[in-house]
PDB file of C-alpha atoms in Angstrom:
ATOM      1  CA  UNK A  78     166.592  -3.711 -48.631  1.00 44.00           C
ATOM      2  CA  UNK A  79     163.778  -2.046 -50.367  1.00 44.00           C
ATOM      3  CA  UNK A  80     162.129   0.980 -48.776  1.00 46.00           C
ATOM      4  CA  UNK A  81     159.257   0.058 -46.572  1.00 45.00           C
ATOM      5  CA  UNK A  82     159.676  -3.664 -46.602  1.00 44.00           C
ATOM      6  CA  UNK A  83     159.132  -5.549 -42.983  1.00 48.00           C
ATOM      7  CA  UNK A  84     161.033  -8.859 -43.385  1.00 46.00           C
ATOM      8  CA  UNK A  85     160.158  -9.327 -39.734  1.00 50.00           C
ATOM      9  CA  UNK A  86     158.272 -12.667 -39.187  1.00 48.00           C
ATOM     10  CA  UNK A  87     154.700 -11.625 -38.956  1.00 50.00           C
ATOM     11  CA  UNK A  88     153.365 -12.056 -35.391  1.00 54.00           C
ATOM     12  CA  UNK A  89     151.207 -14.952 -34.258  1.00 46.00           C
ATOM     13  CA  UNK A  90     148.272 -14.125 -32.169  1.00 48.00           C
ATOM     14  CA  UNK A  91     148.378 -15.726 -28.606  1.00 48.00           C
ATOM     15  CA  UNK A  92     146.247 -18.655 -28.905  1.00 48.00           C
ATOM     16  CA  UNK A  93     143.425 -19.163 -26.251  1.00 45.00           C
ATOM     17  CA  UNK A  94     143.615 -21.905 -23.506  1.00 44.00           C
ATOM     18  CA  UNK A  95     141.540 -24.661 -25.197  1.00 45.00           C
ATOM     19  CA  UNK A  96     138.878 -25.881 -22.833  1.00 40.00           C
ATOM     20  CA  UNK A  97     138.355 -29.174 -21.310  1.00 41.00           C
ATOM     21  CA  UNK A  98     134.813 -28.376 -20.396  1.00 45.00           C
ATOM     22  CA  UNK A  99     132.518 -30.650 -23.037  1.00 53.00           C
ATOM     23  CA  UNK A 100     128.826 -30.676 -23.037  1.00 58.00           C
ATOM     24  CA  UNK A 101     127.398 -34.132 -22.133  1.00 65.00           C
ATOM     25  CA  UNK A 102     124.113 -34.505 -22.888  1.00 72.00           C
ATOM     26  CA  UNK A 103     123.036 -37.717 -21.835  1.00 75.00           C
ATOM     27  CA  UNK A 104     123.496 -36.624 -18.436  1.00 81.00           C
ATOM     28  CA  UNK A 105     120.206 -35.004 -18.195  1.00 81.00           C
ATOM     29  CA  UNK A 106     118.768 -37.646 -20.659  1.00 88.00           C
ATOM     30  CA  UNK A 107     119.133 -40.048 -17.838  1.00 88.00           C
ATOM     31  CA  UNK A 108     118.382 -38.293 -15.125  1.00 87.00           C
ATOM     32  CA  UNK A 109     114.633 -37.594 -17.303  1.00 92.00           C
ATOM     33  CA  UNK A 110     114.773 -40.909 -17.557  1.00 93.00           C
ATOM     34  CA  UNK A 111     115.099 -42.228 -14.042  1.00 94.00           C
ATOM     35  CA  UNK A 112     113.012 -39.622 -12.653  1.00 93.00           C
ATOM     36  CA  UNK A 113     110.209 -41.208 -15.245  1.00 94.00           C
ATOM     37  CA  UNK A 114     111.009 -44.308 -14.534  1.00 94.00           C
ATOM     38  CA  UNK A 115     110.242 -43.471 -10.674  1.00 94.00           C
ATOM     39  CA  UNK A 116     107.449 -41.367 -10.673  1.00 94.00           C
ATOM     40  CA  UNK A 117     105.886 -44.697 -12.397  1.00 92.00           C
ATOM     41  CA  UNK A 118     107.324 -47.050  -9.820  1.00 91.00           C
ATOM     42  CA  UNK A 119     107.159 -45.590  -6.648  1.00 92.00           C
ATOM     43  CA  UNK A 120     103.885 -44.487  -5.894  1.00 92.00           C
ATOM     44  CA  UNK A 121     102.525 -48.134  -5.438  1.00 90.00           C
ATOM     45  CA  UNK A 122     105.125 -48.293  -2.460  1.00 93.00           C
ATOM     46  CA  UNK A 123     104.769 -45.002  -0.940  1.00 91.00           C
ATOM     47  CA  UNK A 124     101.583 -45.314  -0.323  1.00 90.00           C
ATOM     48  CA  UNK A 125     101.708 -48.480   1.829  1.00 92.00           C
ATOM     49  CA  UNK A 126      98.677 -50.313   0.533  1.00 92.00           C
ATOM     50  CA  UNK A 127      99.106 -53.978  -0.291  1.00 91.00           C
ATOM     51  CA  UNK A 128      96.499 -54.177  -2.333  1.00 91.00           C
ATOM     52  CA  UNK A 129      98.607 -51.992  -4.713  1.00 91.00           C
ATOM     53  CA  UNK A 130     101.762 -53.864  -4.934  1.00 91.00           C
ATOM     54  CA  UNK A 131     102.622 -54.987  -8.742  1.00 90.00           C
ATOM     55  CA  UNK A 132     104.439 -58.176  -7.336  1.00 91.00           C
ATOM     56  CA  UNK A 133     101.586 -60.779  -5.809  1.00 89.00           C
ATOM     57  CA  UNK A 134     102.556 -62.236  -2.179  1.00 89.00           C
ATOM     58  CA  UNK A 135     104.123 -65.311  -2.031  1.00 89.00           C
ATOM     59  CA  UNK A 136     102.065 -67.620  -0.363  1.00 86.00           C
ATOM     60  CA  UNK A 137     102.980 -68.096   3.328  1.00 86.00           C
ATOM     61  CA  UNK A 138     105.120 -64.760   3.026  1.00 90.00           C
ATOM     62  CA  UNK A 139     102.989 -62.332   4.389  1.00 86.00           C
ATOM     63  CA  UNK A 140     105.662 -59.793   4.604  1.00 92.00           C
ATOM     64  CA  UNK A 141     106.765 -60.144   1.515  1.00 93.00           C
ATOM     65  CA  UNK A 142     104.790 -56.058   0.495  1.00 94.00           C
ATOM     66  CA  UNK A 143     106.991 -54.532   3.069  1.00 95.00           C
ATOM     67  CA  UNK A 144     110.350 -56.166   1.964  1.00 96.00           C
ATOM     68  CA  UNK A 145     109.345 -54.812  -1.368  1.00 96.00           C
ATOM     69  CA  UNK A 146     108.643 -51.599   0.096  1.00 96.00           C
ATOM     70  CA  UNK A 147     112.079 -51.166   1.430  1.00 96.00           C
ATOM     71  CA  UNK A 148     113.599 -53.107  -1.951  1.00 97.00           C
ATOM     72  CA  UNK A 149     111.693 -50.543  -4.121  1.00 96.00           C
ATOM     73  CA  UNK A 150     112.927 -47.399  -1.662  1.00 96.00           C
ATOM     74  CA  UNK A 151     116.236 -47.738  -0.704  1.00 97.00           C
ATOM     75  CA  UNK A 152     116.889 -48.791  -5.089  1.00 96.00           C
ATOM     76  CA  UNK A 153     115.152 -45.703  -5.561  1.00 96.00           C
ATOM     77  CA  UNK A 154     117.975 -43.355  -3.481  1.00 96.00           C
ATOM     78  CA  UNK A 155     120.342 -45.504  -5.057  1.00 97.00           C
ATOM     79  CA  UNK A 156     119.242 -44.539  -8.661  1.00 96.00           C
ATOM     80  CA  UNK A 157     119.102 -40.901  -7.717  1.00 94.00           C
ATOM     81  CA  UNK A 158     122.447 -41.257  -6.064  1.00 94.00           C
ATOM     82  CA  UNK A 159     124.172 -42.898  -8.879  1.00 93.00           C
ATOM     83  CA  UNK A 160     123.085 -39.774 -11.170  1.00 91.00           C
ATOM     84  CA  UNK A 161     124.576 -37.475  -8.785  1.00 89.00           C
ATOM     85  CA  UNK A 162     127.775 -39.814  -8.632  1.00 88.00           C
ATOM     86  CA  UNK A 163     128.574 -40.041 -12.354  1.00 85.00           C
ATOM     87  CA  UNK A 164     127.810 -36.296 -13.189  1.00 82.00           C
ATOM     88  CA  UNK A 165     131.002 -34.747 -13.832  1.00 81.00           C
ATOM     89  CA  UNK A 166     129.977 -30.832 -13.148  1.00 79.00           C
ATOM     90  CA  UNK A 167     129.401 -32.278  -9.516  1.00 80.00           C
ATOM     91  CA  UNK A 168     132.339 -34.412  -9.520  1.00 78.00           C
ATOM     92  CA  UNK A 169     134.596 -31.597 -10.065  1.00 82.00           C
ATOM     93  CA  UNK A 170     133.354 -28.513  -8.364  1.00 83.00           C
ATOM     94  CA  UNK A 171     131.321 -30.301  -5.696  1.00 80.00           C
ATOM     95  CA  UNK A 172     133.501 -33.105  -4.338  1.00 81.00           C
ATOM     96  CA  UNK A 173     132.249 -33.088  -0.533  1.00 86.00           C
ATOM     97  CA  UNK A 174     128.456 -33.543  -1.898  1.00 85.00           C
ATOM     98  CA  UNK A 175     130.071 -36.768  -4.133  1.00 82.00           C
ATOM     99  CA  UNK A 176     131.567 -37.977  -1.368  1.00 86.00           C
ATOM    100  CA  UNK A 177     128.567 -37.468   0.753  1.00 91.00           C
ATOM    101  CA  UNK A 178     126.320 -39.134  -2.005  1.00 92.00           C
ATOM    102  CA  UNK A 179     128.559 -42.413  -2.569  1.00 92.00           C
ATOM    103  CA  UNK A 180     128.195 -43.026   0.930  1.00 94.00           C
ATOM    104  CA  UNK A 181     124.418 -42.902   0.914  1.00 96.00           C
ATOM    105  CA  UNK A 182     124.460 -44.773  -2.547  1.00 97.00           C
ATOM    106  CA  UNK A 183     126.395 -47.321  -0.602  1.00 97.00           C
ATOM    107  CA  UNK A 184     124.725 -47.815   2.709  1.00 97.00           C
ATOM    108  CA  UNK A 185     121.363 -46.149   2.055  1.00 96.00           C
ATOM    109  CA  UNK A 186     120.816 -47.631  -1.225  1.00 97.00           C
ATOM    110  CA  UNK A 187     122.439 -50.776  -2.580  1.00 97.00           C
ATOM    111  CA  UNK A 188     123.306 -52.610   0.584  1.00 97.00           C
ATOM    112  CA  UNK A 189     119.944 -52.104   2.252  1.00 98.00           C
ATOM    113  CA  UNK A 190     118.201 -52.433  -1.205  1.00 97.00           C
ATOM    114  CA  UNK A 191     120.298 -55.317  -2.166  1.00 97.00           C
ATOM    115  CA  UNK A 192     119.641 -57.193   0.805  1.00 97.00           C
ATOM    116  CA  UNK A 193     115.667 -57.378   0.748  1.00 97.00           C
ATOM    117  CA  UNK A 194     116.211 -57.689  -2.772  1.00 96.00           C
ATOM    118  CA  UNK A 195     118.053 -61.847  -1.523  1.00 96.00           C
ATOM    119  CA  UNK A 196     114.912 -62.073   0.450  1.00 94.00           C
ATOM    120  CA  UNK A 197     111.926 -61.099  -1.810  1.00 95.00           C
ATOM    121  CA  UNK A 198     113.965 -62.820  -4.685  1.00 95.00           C
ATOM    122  CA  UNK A 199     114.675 -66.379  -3.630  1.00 95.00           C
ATOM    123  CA  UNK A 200     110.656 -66.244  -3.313  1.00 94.00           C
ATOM    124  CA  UNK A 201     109.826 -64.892  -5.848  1.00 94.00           C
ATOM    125  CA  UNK A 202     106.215 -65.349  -7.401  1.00 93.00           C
ATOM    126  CA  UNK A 203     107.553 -65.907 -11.237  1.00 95.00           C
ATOM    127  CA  UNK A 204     109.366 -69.140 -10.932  1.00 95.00           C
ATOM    128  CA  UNK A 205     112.225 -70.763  -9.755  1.00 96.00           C
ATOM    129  CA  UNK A 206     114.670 -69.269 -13.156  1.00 97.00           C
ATOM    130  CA  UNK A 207     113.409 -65.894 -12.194  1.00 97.00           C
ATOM    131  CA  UNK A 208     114.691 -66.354  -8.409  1.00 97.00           C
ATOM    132  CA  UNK A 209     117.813 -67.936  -9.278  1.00 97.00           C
ATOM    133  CA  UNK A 210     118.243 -64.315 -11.357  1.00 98.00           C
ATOM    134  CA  UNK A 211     117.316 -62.096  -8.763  1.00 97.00           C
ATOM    135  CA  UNK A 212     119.529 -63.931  -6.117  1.00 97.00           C
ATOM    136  CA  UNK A 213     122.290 -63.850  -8.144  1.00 98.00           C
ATOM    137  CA  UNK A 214     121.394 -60.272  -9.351  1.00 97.00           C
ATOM    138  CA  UNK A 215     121.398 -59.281  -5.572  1.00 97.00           C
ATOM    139  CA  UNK A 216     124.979 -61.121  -4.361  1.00 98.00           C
ATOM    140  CA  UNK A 217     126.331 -59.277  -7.552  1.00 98.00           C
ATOM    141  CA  UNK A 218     125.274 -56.024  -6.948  1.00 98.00           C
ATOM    142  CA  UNK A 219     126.622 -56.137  -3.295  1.00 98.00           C
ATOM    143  CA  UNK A 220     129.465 -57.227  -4.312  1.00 97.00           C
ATOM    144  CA  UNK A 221     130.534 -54.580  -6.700  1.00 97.00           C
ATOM    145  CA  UNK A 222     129.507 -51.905  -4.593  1.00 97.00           C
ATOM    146  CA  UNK A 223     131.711 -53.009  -1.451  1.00 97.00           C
ATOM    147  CA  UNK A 224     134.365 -54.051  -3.782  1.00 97.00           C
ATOM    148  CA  UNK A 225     134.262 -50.230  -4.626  1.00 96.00           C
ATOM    149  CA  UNK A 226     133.453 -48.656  -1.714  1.00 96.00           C
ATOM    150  CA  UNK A 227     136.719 -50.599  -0.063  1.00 96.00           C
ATOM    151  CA  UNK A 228     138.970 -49.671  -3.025  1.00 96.00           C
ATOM    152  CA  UNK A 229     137.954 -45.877  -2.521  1.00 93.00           C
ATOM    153  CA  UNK A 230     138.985 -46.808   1.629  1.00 94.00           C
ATOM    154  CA  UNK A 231     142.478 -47.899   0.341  1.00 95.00           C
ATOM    155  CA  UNK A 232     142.783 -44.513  -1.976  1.00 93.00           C
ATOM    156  CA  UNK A 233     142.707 -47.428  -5.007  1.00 95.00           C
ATOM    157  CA  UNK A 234     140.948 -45.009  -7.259  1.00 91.00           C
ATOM    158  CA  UNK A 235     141.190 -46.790 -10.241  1.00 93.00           C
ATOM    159  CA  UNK A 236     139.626 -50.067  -8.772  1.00 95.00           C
ATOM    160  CA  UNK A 237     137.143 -47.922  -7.632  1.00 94.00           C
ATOM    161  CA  UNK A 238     136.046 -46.242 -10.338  1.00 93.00           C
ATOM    162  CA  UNK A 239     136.077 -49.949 -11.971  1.00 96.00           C
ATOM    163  CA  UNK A 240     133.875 -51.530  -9.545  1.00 97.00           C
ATOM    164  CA  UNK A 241     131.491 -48.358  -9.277  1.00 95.00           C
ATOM    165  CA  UNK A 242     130.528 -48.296 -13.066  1.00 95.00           C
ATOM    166  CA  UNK A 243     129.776 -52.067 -12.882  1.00 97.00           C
ATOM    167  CA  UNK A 244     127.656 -51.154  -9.520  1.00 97.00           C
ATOM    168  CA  UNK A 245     125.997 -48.231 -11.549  1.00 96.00           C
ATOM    169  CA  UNK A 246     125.282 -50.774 -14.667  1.00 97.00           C
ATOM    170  CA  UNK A 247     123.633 -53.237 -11.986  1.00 97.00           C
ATOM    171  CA  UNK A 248     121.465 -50.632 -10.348  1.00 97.00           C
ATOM    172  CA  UNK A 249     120.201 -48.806 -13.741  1.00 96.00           C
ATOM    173  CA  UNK A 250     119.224 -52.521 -15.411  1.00 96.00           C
ATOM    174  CA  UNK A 251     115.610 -52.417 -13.258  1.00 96.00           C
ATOM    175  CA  UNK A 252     115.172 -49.771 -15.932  1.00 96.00           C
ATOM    176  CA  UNK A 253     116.256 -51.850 -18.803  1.00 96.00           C
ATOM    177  CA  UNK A 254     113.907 -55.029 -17.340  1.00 96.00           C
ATOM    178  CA  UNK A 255     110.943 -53.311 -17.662  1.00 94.00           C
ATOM    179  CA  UNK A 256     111.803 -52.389 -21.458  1.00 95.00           C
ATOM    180  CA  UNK A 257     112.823 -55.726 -22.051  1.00 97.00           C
ATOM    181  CA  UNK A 258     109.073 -57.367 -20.057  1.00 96.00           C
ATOM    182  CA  UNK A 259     106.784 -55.943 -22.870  1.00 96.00           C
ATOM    183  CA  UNK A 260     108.638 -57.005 -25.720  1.00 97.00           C
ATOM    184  CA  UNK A 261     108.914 -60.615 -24.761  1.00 96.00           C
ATOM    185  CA  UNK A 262     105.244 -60.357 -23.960  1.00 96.00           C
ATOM    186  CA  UNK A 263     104.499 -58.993 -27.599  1.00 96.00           C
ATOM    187  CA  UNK A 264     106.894 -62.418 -29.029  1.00 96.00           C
ATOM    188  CA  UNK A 265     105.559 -64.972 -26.441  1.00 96.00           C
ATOM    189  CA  UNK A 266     102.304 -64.508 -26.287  1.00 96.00           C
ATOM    190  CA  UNK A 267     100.983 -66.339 -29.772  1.00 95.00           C
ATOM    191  CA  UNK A 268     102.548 -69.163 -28.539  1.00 95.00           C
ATOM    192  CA  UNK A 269     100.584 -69.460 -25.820  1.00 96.00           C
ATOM    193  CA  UNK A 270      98.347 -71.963 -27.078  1.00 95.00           C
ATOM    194  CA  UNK A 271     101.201 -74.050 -28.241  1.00 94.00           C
ATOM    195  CA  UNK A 272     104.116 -73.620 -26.499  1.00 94.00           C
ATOM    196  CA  UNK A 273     103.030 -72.452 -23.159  1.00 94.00           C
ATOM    197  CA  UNK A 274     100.008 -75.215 -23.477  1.00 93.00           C
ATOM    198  CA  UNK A 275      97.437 -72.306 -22.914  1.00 94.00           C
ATOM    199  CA  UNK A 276      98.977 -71.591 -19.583  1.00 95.00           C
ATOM    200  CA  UNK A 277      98.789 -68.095 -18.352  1.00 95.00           C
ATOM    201  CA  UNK A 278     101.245 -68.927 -15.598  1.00 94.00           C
ATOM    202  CA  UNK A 279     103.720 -70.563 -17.815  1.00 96.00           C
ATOM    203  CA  UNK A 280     104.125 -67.834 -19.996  1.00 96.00           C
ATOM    204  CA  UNK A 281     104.707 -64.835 -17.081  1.00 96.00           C
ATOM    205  CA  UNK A 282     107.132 -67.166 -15.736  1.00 96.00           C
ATOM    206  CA  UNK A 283     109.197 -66.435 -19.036  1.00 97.00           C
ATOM    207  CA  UNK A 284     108.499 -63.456 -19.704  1.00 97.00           C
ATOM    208  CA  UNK A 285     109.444 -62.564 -16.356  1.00 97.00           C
ATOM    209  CA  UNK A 286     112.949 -65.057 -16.642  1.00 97.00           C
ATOM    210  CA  UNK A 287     113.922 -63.524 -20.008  1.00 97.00           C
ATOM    211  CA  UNK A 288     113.501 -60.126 -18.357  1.00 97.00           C
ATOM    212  CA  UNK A 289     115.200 -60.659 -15.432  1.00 97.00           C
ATOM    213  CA  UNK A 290     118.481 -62.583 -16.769  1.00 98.00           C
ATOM    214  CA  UNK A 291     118.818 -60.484 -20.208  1.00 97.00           C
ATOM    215  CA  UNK A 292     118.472 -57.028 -18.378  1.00 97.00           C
ATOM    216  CA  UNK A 293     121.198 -57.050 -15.875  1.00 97.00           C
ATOM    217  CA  UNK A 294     123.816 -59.458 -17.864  1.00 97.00           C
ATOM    218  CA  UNK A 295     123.300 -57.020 -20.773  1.00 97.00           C
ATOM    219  CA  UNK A 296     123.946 -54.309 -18.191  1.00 97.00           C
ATOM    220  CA  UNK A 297     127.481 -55.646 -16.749  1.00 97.00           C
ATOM    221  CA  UNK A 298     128.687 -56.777 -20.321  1.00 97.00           C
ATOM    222  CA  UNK A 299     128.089 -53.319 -21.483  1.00 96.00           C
ATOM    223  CA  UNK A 300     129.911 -52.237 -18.978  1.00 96.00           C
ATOM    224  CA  UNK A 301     132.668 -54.182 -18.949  1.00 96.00           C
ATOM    225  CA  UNK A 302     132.998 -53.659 -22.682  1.00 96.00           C
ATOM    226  CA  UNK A 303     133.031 -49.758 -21.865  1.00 93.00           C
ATOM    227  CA  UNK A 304     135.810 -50.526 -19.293  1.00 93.00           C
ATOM    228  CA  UNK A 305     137.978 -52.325 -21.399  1.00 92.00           C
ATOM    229  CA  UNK A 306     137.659 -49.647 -24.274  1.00 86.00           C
ATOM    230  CA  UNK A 307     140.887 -48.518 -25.908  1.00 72.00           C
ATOM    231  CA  UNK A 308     141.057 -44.978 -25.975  1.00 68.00           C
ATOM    232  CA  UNK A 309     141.175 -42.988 -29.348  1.00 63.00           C
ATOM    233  CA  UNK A 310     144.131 -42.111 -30.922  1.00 58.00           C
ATOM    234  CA  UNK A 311     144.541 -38.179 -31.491  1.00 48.00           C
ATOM    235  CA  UNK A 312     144.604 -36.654 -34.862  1.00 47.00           C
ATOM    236  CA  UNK A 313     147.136 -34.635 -36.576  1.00 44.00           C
ATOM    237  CA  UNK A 314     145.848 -31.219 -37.520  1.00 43.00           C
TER     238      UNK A 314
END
């Protein structure tokens, strides 16, 4: 053995816990979003003036405004809600406050919301495909969230995770209706003359169908599809 030499195996530096911590981004992209998408919405409501409402009466409903009022309030504390559910920073160091907040998602935002939402619906002022939507939009929505909130009873925590996302999808596709209104207004409308037969009426009663169907459908799909995702394989270093 020459003078000086180490043949020791040189030593490996302790490696570092790795971190399961990731930055997610789109978190705060949708809460900007629904907090947008409220501060345009609400103040109609709040303010408790028919004459404001975006959705004309029904004839021989004359309650119709304040069904809205409590459609368009309690879906509002369900959207905020469902942002504080699906955060994961609160999820993990705050799980009281999630618990807390799926409650009042629950029964101070989708049930309450989703039951004027069967009433105002089935008369709806934009035709009877529009109705059959929202009606079926409403038992939907109802049923997802109970469907979770009893699987989280049972400690089925899977199932409820399952049936929360779908609720989630439901409740954020008012957001992706009102995208969806415009752009079928900007295709529809040169057929008015020939299509619609110059009818004003006929033509909002799309719009408003297209809207209404597309939204939430595209909403569960999606989330169904991100539900039955396979998960990606790890690569070798």
């Amino acid at each position: 053995m020459t003078a000086g030499t180490d043949l020791r195996p040189p030593r490996v530096p302790a490696q570092q816990p790795r971190t399961t911590k990731k930055r997610r981004p789109w978190i705060g992209v949708l809460g900007l979003v629904v907090v947008a998408f409220l501060a345009y919405s609400l103040p109609p409501y709040l303010a408790l003036d028919p004459a404001q409402s975006r959705v004309p009466a029904p004839a021989g409903f004359g309650a119709h405004y304040w069904f809205l009022v409590g459609h368009v309030v309690f879906g509002s504390i369900a959207m905020i809600c469902a942002v504080v559910q699906i955060w994961p920073w609160i999820r993990r160091r705050f799980p009281v406050l999630h618990r807390y907040a799926g409650r009042a998602y629950v029964f101070g935002g989708v049930l309450p919301s989703g039951a004027m939402a069967l009433t105002i619906g089935a008369a709806s002022p934009f035709g009877p495909a529009t109705r059959a939507s929202d009606v079926m939009l409403a038992v939907i929505w109802i049923g997802c969230t109970w469907s979770g909130y009893r699987a989280a009873r049972d400690r089925r925590f899977g199932d409820h995770r399952r049936w929360m996302i779908r609720s989630f999808a439901l409740t954020m596709s008012i957001i992706l209706n009102r995208l969806i209104s415009p752009i079928a207004i900007v295709i529809l409308e040169p057929q008015l003359p020939t299509t619609f037969g110059g009818s004003e009426t006929a033509l909002m009663q799309s719009v408003a169908a297209i809207a209404a169907w597309v939204s939430w459908t595209v909403a569960l799909v999606g989330a169904q599809l991100w539900l039955e995702r396979k998960p990606k394989k790890a690569v070798a270093a």
